[in-house]
């Protein structure tokens, strides 16, 4: 499967593809998830999770470099045609589900914080055509959105300096006050925030110098790990643990303290700007899903996008309450953990065995 | 009927054509009686009368010749044609040629160029005025325009490719580029797109601009137009392509990028620090112009929490008399400004100024006092309008002003989220846009660090040793190696 | 984009915008923004809610409208207040919430829940206890500006330049949720047609238990946080001095065993003498400094002991101990704290004495 050169994107864009897909809605709420086990030390679990993702990226690259194709190709080689296509379809569903959850959680945030009376479908009618417009362009446009979706909202990072004046370092002391097991359990929670990287296996053939892109992927993951860790430390020094556990979106709550001469309550600006962070997630997931559809069944991407958009629309429509949303998110995170802990190591190992066998 | 021989038929066609000419109101026949009658015919609207009367006719009178063929040989001038095809003769005469033939039923006519140039004098640029720097602007005549550029780049590498567009107008279009510097692909794209144009008339370069644009439905202009020959010279040497169109004082430039539309050419005449700050101010003005009124609408309609407590009183009391929601208030004011601008643009300069003052002071004050609009919004709208006029390229300025309206509507419905989504729409659109097949958003995306030297800021000339990557020049370094040293 | 797609595109977008065009709006001049809210205990389970809404008449004139009502729940209260208000009431610009002393004694948790649950209320909202009743204070206040601004300015400038420790909804909430520290709030009192900061009120979890007069607020302030601009009035024997621009740093050292911790608190003060009456300053400068140091130490130790006696920990000593102890046992701390040995040490320096010797 050759990708024409004008469709390909610069190697370093992998950095933005990785970061933009890792930073999404998870970053708004991960602090009150990861502290369940390791408490105030949980920020170190983020580091552990980040390290684990580095290993995963390395595994993905070993497989992709060897196969020199995308996930569909890998599935075919590792599992054979029939079982491979089952995995491809499952992964496709995972991506569409991911997109649905991302947009639905974002809409939930907007509903809770800004417009309680907002109808889900009415905002989707505005957002989904945009997604279509972007994906319909080409992969370059999708990457462009990822790039701008990282660069433009980057200024929001400075906003997390404001809570520092109320933070108390004693809240994260003493360090290493938990057992190793607790650290790992928290890391397991933290890993969910990094889940998106597996999309790498689909856009890999679209990178100009594929082999050289690995360092950018690692660098991207490093950046996200850094962002997550720093934000976790800021959050843990700003809130004490019982308070943190009672919050749904600690990141947004922290914004409530910001007051500047020209804007009193920053979270409204922040949540709105956050759309720029959500959009790359959404477009990249759906683009990847439609790309897999094309690779597996030769359905034109334009048609499958419409199909997926309708699926996202219906999916959002049926997740009405917080509980339903949480249930689906649980399924999704199970899915994600399965990919991270089982699927990728499995294809890595199988690939290594196959390669060894072939060499002999 | 007998079948006549070919020359006879030709001859007849010519004679009937010549006879027909007499019926045209702006056609003049003169006869000079020598051994035989010499007929001179021309369209008096396009021919230089004075030259003809005072120089050409006396000269012809003193010449001795028997036929036009002989005359053709003795006339000491180039660009003379001997033709028998009536259509071609007519074409040339319409371009200002004088037709000469001998006898009553000639086989061939001699055409001698005596066109009259009725064109504007070269004047100072009015749209892209600059305080420092050259003060010449293009005029309507393409020859003059090309001359203005040639004067600045006296290099044999500067090439012009001539094309004719328009079934009816046959307008001359010249594609200019510097050989060895400009990427051939860009030139070919332009030439091919112009060649493909199917239109009966080309009145101005903006016709070409609209037709050959990559996305014709986009509100953003994708080719830069300028009236400054110095800018064209600079841009040609950067490796871009310029398109001259006859009868148009605006020359098109491609491929361009979005940021180029916000750089005034004067930036290059100022010290780079100053110029960079001006550029940043201008970019800020663009964002301010697009976003200020929508943010006002969004905050006042949905996000009252965001207003700082000290500002709250001012905003609420300024609006307390206004019966409309912020969106209506904003649209009314924006439309008023647009009306004022439109009225000012359609009227002669002096009256236009009066309209501006009357509109600005009288309508503004009156509407606040009448309680139709709040004075805070009035400030915002006026500032936004002012900011939008800082855009150096007029066409981009229009885009900036009109793009505000969708923002206003989404701001009314979804507040800041609406603005955010609108920004994403614009972003997606700009990402998809191309100028002559090159990305429009360059150097932001694809991100090219080296091209940032002349985008948001302008770094000193010593930093700009290479041509922008965007044009994919055949010769990226501006100087030949060693050339710079020779100059020392 | 091709024709058909484009049409669907436009239809979808316009449908979204048109159908949502009538989404409820909060246009600033068509709502009433509650800036001050007061709650008092009346009878058993009923609370009286009193709200101040600024009405901006023109550029420089504000009239404060007061609504009041009695009900069981706070939001029920708000709904009832809306029956009187000419426009819908919104909480988004709430500057200060006042609680009657009786209400505070019963426990604050039920009455601050809505403040954190409602996303439109900012974390910087001030909370305060009112000596008598919030209703009375609100009705007595007479100010040219918006009452919300009046109250928030009153507290804000005392935090920045006075002896009031930093306080707001976020800090109070932290204190209530934490098991290692207890919250405090400023206490306001009516004085003529103005409000006066009467002192600091300390809580056991969320129940008001103790009042510290404002004269001693400085002591708590330096124990609680690092102060940048404190003020202290020294009155001992025949000497009267006012020390201003006090910068303080604090240092906690935890020693001893887990069951018997010894906490050493060291305060470092640097101040400028601004007013003085007594024997020649030149000779007695060191003496005064010593006196100041001793005064602070003595009163500070008293205050700490008082807190221990009441089993409350507004200085967050528990947090300091936890931060310095590995495997800190939360459940035991409650028993340890009242008997823990907390030693206060003060270092002080008078860096200037103004323009006179």
Short mmCIF file of N, CA, C and O in Angstrom, two decimals, chain B residues 262-338:
data_model
loop_
_atom_site.label_atom_id
_atom_site.label_comp_id
_atom_site.label_asym_id
_atom_site.label_seq_id
_atom_site.Cartn_x
_atom_site.Cartn_y
_atom_site.Cartn_z
N UNK B 262 -0.72 40.51 5.42
CA UNK B 262 -0.71 41.45 6.52
C UNK B 262 0.63 42.18 6.64
O UNK B 262 0.88 42.85 7.62
N UNK B 263 1.49 42.00 5.63
CA UNK B 263 2.73 42.74 5.68
C UNK B 263 2.65 43.86 4.66
O UNK B 263 2.41 43.63 3.48
N UNK B 264 2.86 45.08 5.14
CA UNK B 264 2.89 46.21 4.21
C UNK B 264 4.27 46.28 3.61
O UNK B 264 5.25 45.86 4.23
N UNK B 265 4.35 46.78 2.39
CA UNK B 265 5.67 46.79 1.78
C UNK B 265 6.58 47.78 2.46
O UNK B 265 7.80 47.66 2.42
N UNK B 266 5.98 48.74 3.12
CA UNK B 266 6.78 49.74 3.84
C UNK B 266 7.65 49.10 4.92
O UNK B 266 8.68 49.64 5.31
N UNK B 267 7.22 47.92 5.40
CA UNK B 267 8.00 47.22 6.41
C UNK B 267 9.46 47.05 6.00
O UNK B 267 10.34 47.04 6.84
N UNK B 268 9.68 46.91 4.70
CA UNK B 268 11.03 46.66 4.24
C UNK B 268 11.86 47.92 4.19
O UNK B 268 13.06 47.88 4.03
N UNK B 269 11.20 49.09 4.28
CA UNK B 269 11.95 50.34 4.22
C UNK B 269 12.34 50.82 5.60
O UNK B 269 13.10 51.76 5.75
N UNK B 270 11.76 50.18 6.61
CA UNK B 270 12.04 50.60 7.98
C UNK B 270 13.03 49.64 8.61
O UNK B 270 13.18 48.51 8.17
N UNK B 271 13.63 50.10 9.67
CA UNK B 271 14.50 49.23 10.46
C UNK B 271 13.73 48.00 10.89
O UNK B 271 12.57 48.09 11.23
N UNK B 272 14.41 46.87 10.94
CA UNK B 272 13.66 45.62 11.15
C UNK B 272 12.98 45.56 12.50
O UNK B 272 11.91 44.95 12.62
N UNK B 273 13.57 46.19 13.52
CA UNK B 273 12.90 46.13 14.84
C UNK B 273 11.57 46.86 14.78
O UNK B 273 10.54 46.35 15.22
N UNK B 274 11.62 48.06 14.20
CA UNK B 274 10.40 48.86 14.11
C UNK B 274 9.38 48.13 13.25
O UNK B 274 8.21 47.98 13.62
N UNK B 275 9.86 47.66 12.09
CA UNK B 275 8.95 47.00 11.16
C UNK B 275 8.30 45.79 11.81
O UNK B 275 7.10 45.53 11.62
N UNK B 276 9.09 45.03 12.59
CA UNK B 276 8.53 43.83 13.21
C UNK B 276 7.42 44.19 14.19
O UNK B 276 6.38 43.54 14.24
N UNK B 277 7.66 45.26 14.95
CA UNK B 277 6.63 45.65 15.92
C UNK B 277 5.37 46.09 15.20
O UNK B 277 4.26 45.72 15.57
N UNK B 278 5.55 46.86 14.12
CA UNK B 278 4.37 47.28 13.35
C UNK B 278 3.60 46.07 12.84
O UNK B 278 2.38 46.04 12.84
N UNK B 279 4.35 45.08 12.39
CA UNK B 279 3.70 43.89 11.86
C UNK B 279 2.90 43.19 12.93
O UNK B 279 1.77 42.76 12.71
N UNK B 280 3.50 43.08 14.11
CA UNK B 280 2.80 42.42 15.21
C UNK B 280 1.55 43.20 15.60
O UNK B 280 0.50 42.62 15.86
N UNK B 281 1.69 44.52 15.60
CA UNK B 281 0.52 45.35 15.92
C UNK B 281 -0.58 45.09 14.90
O UNK B 281 -1.75 44.92 15.23
N UNK B 282 -0.17 45.00 13.64
CA UNK B 282 -1.15 44.78 12.58
C UNK B 282 -1.85 43.42 12.74
O UNK B 282 -3.05 43.32 12.59
N UNK B 283 -1.05 42.41 13.09
CA UNK B 283 -1.65 41.08 13.30
C UNK B 283 -2.59 41.09 14.50
O UNK B 283 -3.68 40.51 14.46
N UNK B 284 -2.17 41.80 15.53
CA UNK B 284 -3.05 41.93 16.69
C UNK B 284 -4.35 42.61 16.26
O UNK B 284 -5.44 42.21 16.66
N UNK B 285 -4.20 43.64 15.43
CA UNK B 285 -5.38 44.37 14.96
C UNK B 285 -6.34 43.44 14.24
O UNK B 285 -7.56 43.56 14.38
N UNK B 286 -5.80 42.50 13.48
CA UNK B 286 -6.66 41.57 12.75
C UNK B 286 -7.49 40.75 13.72
O UNK B 286 -8.71 40.65 13.60
N UNK B 287 -6.80 40.17 14.72
CA UNK B 287 -7.53 39.36 15.70
C UNK B 287 -8.53 40.21 16.47
O UNK B 287 -9.66 39.81 16.71
N UNK B 288 -8.09 41.39 16.83
CA UNK B 288 -8.98 42.28 17.57
C UNK B 288 -10.21 42.59 16.72
O UNK B 288 -11.34 42.52 17.19
N UNK B 289 -9.95 42.89 15.47
CA UNK B 289 -11.04 43.28 14.59
C UNK B 289 -12.05 42.15 14.42
O UNK B 289 -13.25 42.37 14.40
N UNK B 290 -11.56 40.92 14.30
CA UNK B 290 -12.49 39.80 14.10
C UNK B 290 -13.19 39.46 15.41
O UNK B 290 -14.39 39.19 15.43
N UNK B 291 -12.46 39.48 16.51
CA UNK B 291 -12.98 38.85 17.72
C UNK B 291 -13.61 39.81 18.72
O UNK B 291 -14.40 39.37 19.56
N UNK B 292 -13.28 41.10 18.66
CA UNK B 292 -13.73 41.96 19.77
C UNK B 292 -15.25 42.01 19.89
O UNK B 292 -15.79 41.76 20.97
N UNK B 293 -15.95 42.32 18.81
CA UNK B 293 -17.41 42.39 18.94
C UNK B 293 -18.03 41.04 19.27
O UNK B 293 -18.90 40.98 20.14
N UNK B 294 -17.62 39.94 18.62
CA UNK B 294 -18.19 38.65 19.04
C UNK B 294 -17.95 38.35 20.52
O UNK B 294 -18.86 37.85 21.19
N UNK B 295 -16.76 38.67 21.03
CA UNK B 295 -16.52 38.38 22.44
C UNK B 295 -17.43 39.24 23.31
O UNK B 295 -18.00 38.78 24.30
N UNK B 296 -17.59 40.49 22.91
CA UNK B 296 -18.53 41.36 23.63
C UNK B 296 -19.91 40.72 23.68
O UNK B 296 -20.53 40.61 24.73
N UNK B 297 -20.37 40.28 22.53
CA UNK B 297 -21.70 39.66 22.47
C UNK B 297 -21.75 38.40 23.33
O UNK B 297 -22.67 38.20 24.12
N UNK B 298 -20.72 37.56 23.21
CA UNK B 298 -20.72 36.29 23.95
C UNK B 298 -20.73 36.55 25.45
O UNK B 298 -21.52 35.95 26.18
N UNK B 299 -19.88 37.44 25.90
CA UNK B 299 -19.77 37.67 27.35
C UNK B 299 -21.04 38.31 27.90
O UNK B 299 -21.57 37.90 28.93
N UNK B 300 -21.55 39.29 27.17
CA UNK B 300 -22.73 39.97 27.70
C UNK B 300 -23.99 39.13 27.59
O UNK B 300 -24.95 39.35 28.31
N UNK B 301 -23.99 38.19 26.65
CA UNK B 301 -25.19 37.37 26.51
C UNK B 301 -25.15 36.15 27.41
O UNK B 301 -26.17 35.74 27.94
N UNK B 302 -23.97 35.54 27.55
CA UNK B 302 -23.91 34.26 28.26
C UNK B 302 -23.03 34.26 29.50
O UNK B 302 -23.36 33.65 30.48
N UNK B 303 -21.89 34.92 29.42
CA UNK B 303 -20.90 34.70 30.47
C UNK B 303 -20.72 35.95 31.32
O UNK B 303 -19.64 36.52 31.37
N UNK B 304 -21.78 36.37 31.98
CA UNK B 304 -21.64 37.56 32.82
C UNK B 304 -20.63 37.35 33.94
O UNK B 304 -20.06 38.29 34.46
N UNK B 305 -20.38 36.05 34.28
CA UNK B 305 -19.45 35.77 35.38
C UNK B 305 -18.05 36.25 35.05
O UNK B 305 -17.25 36.51 35.94
N UNK B 306 -17.75 36.32 33.74
CA UNK B 306 -16.38 36.63 33.35
C UNK B 306 -16.03 38.10 33.50
O UNK B 306 -14.86 38.47 33.44
N UNK B 307 -17.05 38.93 33.64
CA UNK B 307 -16.76 40.37 33.70
C UNK B 307 -16.15 40.68 35.07
O UNK B 307 -16.71 40.33 36.09
N UNK B 308 -14.99 41.34 35.09
CA UNK B 308 -14.39 41.71 36.37
C UNK B 308 -15.34 42.61 37.16
O UNK B 308 -16.06 43.41 36.57
N UNK B 309 -15.29 42.46 38.48
CA UNK B 309 -16.30 43.15 39.29
C UNK B 309 -16.23 44.67 39.13
O UNK B 309 -17.24 45.35 39.21
N UNK B 310 -15.02 45.18 38.88
CA UNK B 310 -14.90 46.62 38.77
C UNK B 310 -15.49 47.14 37.46
O UNK B 310 -15.88 48.30 37.35
N UNK B 311 -15.57 46.26 36.47
CA UNK B 311 -16.06 46.68 35.16
C UNK B 311 -17.56 46.50 35.04
O UNK B 311 -18.21 47.03 34.15
N UNK B 312 -18.10 45.72 35.95
CA UNK B 312 -19.49 45.31 35.84
C UNK B 312 -20.43 46.52 35.78
O UNK B 312 -21.31 46.59 34.92
N UNK B 313 -20.19 47.48 36.70
CA UNK B 313 -21.07 48.65 36.76
C UNK B 313 -21.08 49.40 35.44
O UNK B 313 -22.13 49.75 34.91
N UNK B 314 -19.88 49.61 34.89
CA UNK B 314 -19.77 50.35 33.63
C UNK B 314 -20.58 49.66 32.54
O UNK B 314 -21.34 50.30 31.81
N UNK B 315 -20.41 48.34 32.44
CA UNK B 315 -21.07 47.61 31.35
C UNK B 315 -22.58 47.59 31.55
O UNK B 315 -23.34 47.84 30.60
N UNK B 316 -23.01 47.29 32.75
CA UNK B 316 -24.46 47.19 32.97
C UNK B 316 -25.12 48.54 32.77
O UNK B 316 -26.13 48.66 32.09
N UNK B 317 -24.50 49.60 33.34
CA UNK B 317 -25.17 50.90 33.21
C UNK B 317 -25.14 51.39 31.77
O UNK B 317 -26.05 52.08 31.33
N UNK B 318 -24.09 51.01 31.00
CA UNK B 318 -24.06 51.46 29.60
C UNK B 318 -25.16 50.77 28.80
O UNK B 318 -25.64 51.29 27.80
N UNK B 319 -25.55 49.61 29.24
CA UNK B 319 -26.57 48.87 28.50
C UNK B 319 -27.97 49.05 29.06
O UNK B 319 -28.94 48.59 28.47
N UNK B 320 -28.06 49.72 30.20
CA UNK B 320 -29.36 49.70 30.89
C UNK B 320 -30.47 50.37 30.09
O UNK B 320 -31.64 50.03 30.25
N UNK B 321 -30.10 51.29 29.20
CA UNK B 321 -31.14 51.96 28.41
C UNK B 321 -31.41 51.26 27.08
O UNK B 321 -32.32 51.62 26.36
N UNK B 322 -30.57 50.30 26.75
CA UNK B 322 -30.67 49.70 25.41
C UNK B 322 -31.75 48.62 25.39
O UNK B 322 -31.72 47.69 26.21
N UNK B 323 -32.73 48.74 24.50
CA UNK B 323 -33.81 47.77 24.50
C UNK B 323 -33.48 46.46 23.79
O UNK B 323 -34.21 45.49 23.92
N UNK B 324 -32.38 46.42 23.00
CA UNK B 324 -32.10 45.21 22.20
C UNK B 324 -31.11 44.29 22.91
O UNK B 324 -30.30 44.74 23.70
N UNK B 325 -31.15 43.01 22.54
CA UNK B 325 -30.08 42.13 23.02
C UNK B 325 -28.76 42.52 22.38
O UNK B 325 -28.75 43.15 21.32
N UNK B 326 -27.65 42.14 22.99
CA UNK B 326 -26.34 42.55 22.46
C UNK B 326 -26.12 42.22 20.99
O UNK B 326 -25.50 42.98 20.27
N UNK B 327 -26.66 41.08 20.56
CA UNK B 327 -26.41 40.67 19.17
C UNK B 327 -27.00 41.68 18.20
O UNK B 327 -26.35 42.11 17.25
N UNK B 328 -28.25 42.10 18.47
CA UNK B 328 -28.89 43.05 17.57
C UNK B 328 -28.16 44.37 17.59
O UNK B 328 -27.88 44.96 16.54
N UNK B 329 -27.83 44.78 18.81
CA UNK B 329 -27.09 46.01 18.99
C UNK B 329 -25.80 45.98 18.17
O UNK B 329 -25.48 46.92 17.43
N UNK B 330 -25.10 44.85 18.27
CA UNK B 330 -23.82 44.73 17.57
C UNK B 330 -24.02 44.72 16.07
O UNK B 330 -23.29 45.40 15.34
N UNK B 331 -25.03 43.98 15.61
CA UNK B 331 -25.23 43.90 14.16
C UNK B 331 -25.62 45.26 13.61
O UNK B 331 -25.13 45.70 12.57
N UNK B 332 -26.47 45.96 14.35
CA UNK B 332 -26.87 47.30 13.88
C UNK B 332 -25.65 48.19 13.74
O UNK B 332 -25.44 48.85 12.72
N UNK B 333 -24.81 48.18 14.76
CA UNK B 333 -23.64 49.05 14.72
C UNK B 333 -22.66 48.63 13.63
O UNK B 333 -22.12 49.48 12.91
N UNK B 334 -22.44 47.33 13.51
CA UNK B 334 -21.51 46.86 12.48
C UNK B 334 -22.01 47.23 11.10
O UNK B 334 -21.24 47.66 10.24
N UNK B 335 -23.33 47.07 10.90
CA UNK B 335 -23.89 47.42 9.60
C UNK B 335 -23.76 48.92 9.35
O UNK B 335 -23.49 49.34 8.24
N UNK B 336 -23.96 49.70 10.40
CA UNK B 336 -23.82 51.14 10.24
C UNK B 336 -22.42 51.50 9.76
O UNK B 336 -22.24 52.29 8.83
N UNK B 337 -21.44 50.87 10.40
CA UNK B 337 -20.05 51.14 10.00
C UNK B 337 -19.83 50.72 8.55
O UNK B 337 -19.22 51.43 7.75
N UNK B 338 -20.37 49.54 8.19
CA UNK B 338 -20.23 49.07 6.82
C UNK B 338 -20.88 50.05 5.85
O UNK B 338 -20.34 50.34 4.78
#
